[in-house]
Amino acid sequence: LHQRLTIDEMIIPCEARMSIIQYISNKNHDRGIKIFALADAESGYIYDIIPYKGKENGGGVEEEGLGARMVNKLCQGLEGNFHILATDRFFSSPNLCEVLLSKKIYSIGTVRSNRINFPKSLVNSTKDRGEFNWEMKENGISAGTLIYITNFYL
């Protein structure tokens, strides 16, 4: 397992009549079994997967959301190794970024500006092409008007 990892959702095409079949209109194969995968960004190999079986009852903090729960489950066993995890806006949030940093996992990804704890000063700032603002918290978490969030710096 290399240092750079990524988490994303994917659809395994399936037309069978099963309760776990999902429909996602913006995917190439819009109907099938939805899975969340942790992959090695350098080799492309999938390290772990979790199939989506529908809404879970209990077993997690409701405020986390599905994306954060999947990231926490997929990152079990990676704590303390300072992996760099790339995620898209479905998974990323300022709170998740802090949780991962406390587990010694760096993260970087796009984030929705309406997420809880996203800096309000960056939400409505307008910039010309090529310009951006960014803000850093005391714990090293930063966000910018390019709508990204990271706890990793070169």
CSV table of C-alpha atoms in Angstrom, one decimal:
chain,number,residue,atom,x,y,z
A,1,LEU,CA,0.0,0.0,0.0
A,2,HIS,CA,1.5,3.3,-1.1
A,3,GLN,CA,1.2,6.6,0.7
A,4,ARG,CA,-1.4,8.2,-1.6
A,5,LEU,CA,-4.9,6.8,-1.4
A,6,THR,CA,-8.3,7.7,-2.7
A,7,ILE,CA,-11.9,6.9,-1.8
A,8,ASP,CA,-14.7,7.0,-4.3
A,9,GLU,CA,-18.1,5.5,-5.0
A,10,MET,CA,-18.8,3.3,-8.0
A,11,ILE,CA,-21.5,1.2,-9.5
A,12,ILE,CA,-21.2,-2.4,-10.4
A,13,PRO,CA,-23.7,-2.9,-13.3
A,14,CYS,CA,-26.5,-5.2,-12.4
A,15,GLU,CA,-30.1,-5.5,-13.7
A,16,ALA,CA,-31.1,-8.2,-11.1
A,17,ARG,CA,-34.1,-7.6,-8.9
A,18,MET,CA,-32.4,-7.1,-5.5
A,19,SER,CA,-33.0,-4.8,-2.6
A,20,ILE,CA,-29.5,-3.3,-2.8
A,21,ILE,CA,-29.8,-2.2,-6.5
A,22,GLN,CA,-29.3,1.6,-6.7
A,23,TYR,CA,-30.1,4.1,-9.5
A,24,ILE,CA,-27.7,7.0,-10.0
A,25,SER,CA,-28.5,9.1,-13.0
A,26,ASN,CA,-25.1,10.7,-13.6
A,27,LYS,CA,-23.0,7.4,-13.9
A,28,ASN,CA,-22.2,5.6,-17.1
A,29,HIS,CA,-24.0,2.5,-15.7
A,30,ASP,CA,-26.9,4.1,-13.9
A,31,ARG,CA,-28.3,0.9,-12.3
A,32,GLY,CA,-26.4,-1.6,-10.2
A,33,ILE,CA,-24.8,-2.3,-6.8
A,34,LYS,CA,-23.2,0.8,-5.3
A,35,ILE,CA,-19.9,0.3,-3.5
A,36,PHE,CA,-17.5,2.6,-1.8
A,37,ALA,CA,-13.8,1.7,-2.5
A,38,LEU,CA,-10.5,2.6,-1.0
A,39,ALA,CA,-7.9,2.5,-3.7
A,40,ASP,CA,-4.1,3.0,-4.0
A,41,ALA,CA,-3.7,6.1,-6.1
A,42,GLU,CA,-0.3,5.1,-7.4
A,43,SER,CA,-1.0,1.5,-8.5
A,44,GLY,CA,-4.8,1.8,-9.0
A,45,TYR,CA,-5.4,-1.4,-7.0
A,46,ILE,CA,-8.5,-1.5,-4.8
A,47,TYR,CA,-7.5,-2.0,-1.2
A,48,ASP,CA,-11.0,-2.4,0.4
A,49,ILE,CA,-14.7,-2.0,-0.6
A,50,ILE,CA,-17.9,-1.6,1.3
A,51,PRO,CA,-21.2,-2.3,-0.6
A,52,TYR,CA,-24.0,0.1,0.1
A,53,LYS,CA,-26.9,-1.8,1.6
A,54,GLY,CA,-29.3,1.0,2.3
A,55,LYS,CA,-29.8,3.2,5.3
A,56,GLU,CA,-28.2,2.0,8.5
A,57,ASN,CA,-30.0,2.0,11.8
A,58,GLY,CA,-27.7,3.1,14.6
A,59,GLY,CA,-24.1,2.2,14.7
A,60,GLY,CA,-22.8,5.6,13.9
A,61,VAL,CA,-23.1,9.3,14.6
A,62,GLU,CA,-26.0,10.7,12.6
A,63,GLU,CA,-24.3,14.1,12.1
A,64,GLU,CA,-21.4,12.4,10.3
A,65,GLY,CA,-23.3,11.6,7.1
A,66,LEU,CA,-22.9,8.6,4.9
A,67,GLY,CA,-19.7,9.9,3.2
A,68,ALA,CA,-17.8,10.4,6.5
A,69,ARG,CA,-19.0,7.1,7.9
A,70,MET,CA,-17.7,5.3,4.8
A,71,VAL,CA,-14.3,7.1,5.0
A,72,ASN,CA,-14.0,6.2,8.7
A,73,LYS,CA,-14.8,2.5,8.0
A,74,LEU,CA,-12.5,2.3,5.0
A,75,CYS,CA,-9.6,4.0,6.8
A,76,GLN,CA,-9.6,1.6,9.8
A,77,GLY,CA,-6.1,0.2,10.2
A,78,LEU,CA,-4.5,3.1,8.4
A,79,GLU,CA,-4.1,5.3,11.5
A,80,GLY,CA,-0.7,6.7,12.3
A,81,ASN,CA,0.9,6.0,8.9
A,82,PHE,CA,0.4,9.6,7.5
A,83,HIS,CA,-1.2,8.4,4.3
A,84,ILE,CA,-2.5,11.1,2.0
A,85,LEU,CA,-6.2,10.5,1.2
A,86,ALA,CA,-7.9,12.2,-1.7
A,87,THR,CA,-11.7,12.5,-1.8
A,88,ASP,CA,-14.4,14.3,-3.8
A,89,ARG,CA,-17.1,16.6,-2.5
A,90,PHE,CA,-19.4,13.8,-1.5
A,91,PHE,CA,-17.0,12.7,1.2
A,92,SER,CA,-15.1,15.8,2.2
A,93,SER,CA,-16.0,18.1,5.1
A,94,PRO,CA,-14.1,20.2,7.6
A,95,ASN,CA,-15.1,17.9,10.4
A,96,LEU,CA,-13.9,14.8,8.6
A,97,CYS,CA,-10.6,16.5,7.8
A,98,GLU,CA,-10.1,17.2,11.5
A,99,VAL,CA,-11.0,13.6,12.4
A,100,LEU,CA,-8.5,12.2,9.9
A,101,LEU,CA,-5.8,14.5,11.0
A,102,SER,CA,-6.3,13.3,14.6
A,103,LYS,CA,-5.8,9.7,13.3
A,104,LYS,CA,-2.6,10.9,11.5
A,105,ILE,CA,-4.1,10.6,8.0
A,106,TYR,CA,-3.6,13.6,5.7
A,107,SER,CA,-6.5,14.5,3.4
A,108,ILE,CA,-7.2,16.7,0.5
A,109,GLY,CA,-10.3,17.1,-1.6
A,110,THR,CA,-13.0,19.3,-3.0
A,111,VAL,CA,-15.7,20.3,-0.6
A,112,ARG,CA,-19.2,21.8,-0.8
A,113,SER,CA,-19.2,25.4,0.6
A,114,ASN,CA,-22.4,24.7,2.5
A,115,ARG,CA,-20.8,22.0,4.7
A,116,ILE,CA,-20.9,22.6,8.5
A,117,ASN,CA,-17.8,24.5,9.7
A,118,PHE,CA,-16.8,25.7,6.3
A,119,PRO,CA,-15.4,29.2,6.7
A,120,LYS,CA,-18.3,31.7,6.0
A,121,SER,CA,-15.8,34.3,4.9
A,122,LEU,CA,-15.0,32.2,1.8
A,123,VAL,CA,-18.5,31.3,0.8
A,124,ASN,CA,-19.5,34.5,-1.1
A,125,SER,CA,-16.1,35.9,-1.9
A,126,THR,CA,-15.8,36.7,-5.7
A,127,LYS,CA,-12.5,36.5,-7.4
A,128,ASP,CA,-11.2,37.0,-10.9
A,129,ARG,CA,-9.9,34.1,-12.9
A,130,GLY,CA,-6.7,32.7,-11.3
A,131,GLU,CA,-7.2,34.4,-8.0
A,132,PHE,CA,-8.3,32.7,-4.7
A,133,ASN,CA,-8.5,33.2,-1.0
A,134,TRP,CA,-7.7,30.7,1.7
A,135,GLU,CA,-8.0,30.4,5.4
A,136,MET,CA,-6.2,28.3,7.9
A,137,LYS,CA,-7.4,27.2,11.3
A,138,GLU,CA,-5.1,26.8,14.3
A,139,ASN,CA,-5.0,23.0,13.9
A,140,GLY,CA,-3.6,23.3,10.3
A,141,ILE,CA,-6.9,22.7,8.4
A,142,SER,CA,-7.2,25.1,5.5
A,143,ALA,CA,-9.9,25.9,3.0
A,144,GLY,CA,-10.0,28.1,0.0
A,145,THR,CA,-12.4,29.8,-2.5
A,146,LEU,CA,-11.5,27.1,-5.0
A,147,ILE,CA,-13.7,25.0,-2.7
A,148,TYR,CA,-11.1,22.6,-1.4
A,149,ILE,CA,-10.0,21.4,2.0
A,150,THR,CA,-6.7,20.0,3.2
A,151,ASN,CA,-4.7,19.2,6.2
A,152,PHE,CA,-1.6,18.3,4.1
A,153,TYR,CA,1.2,20.6,2.9
A,154,LEU,CA,4.3,19.9,0.9
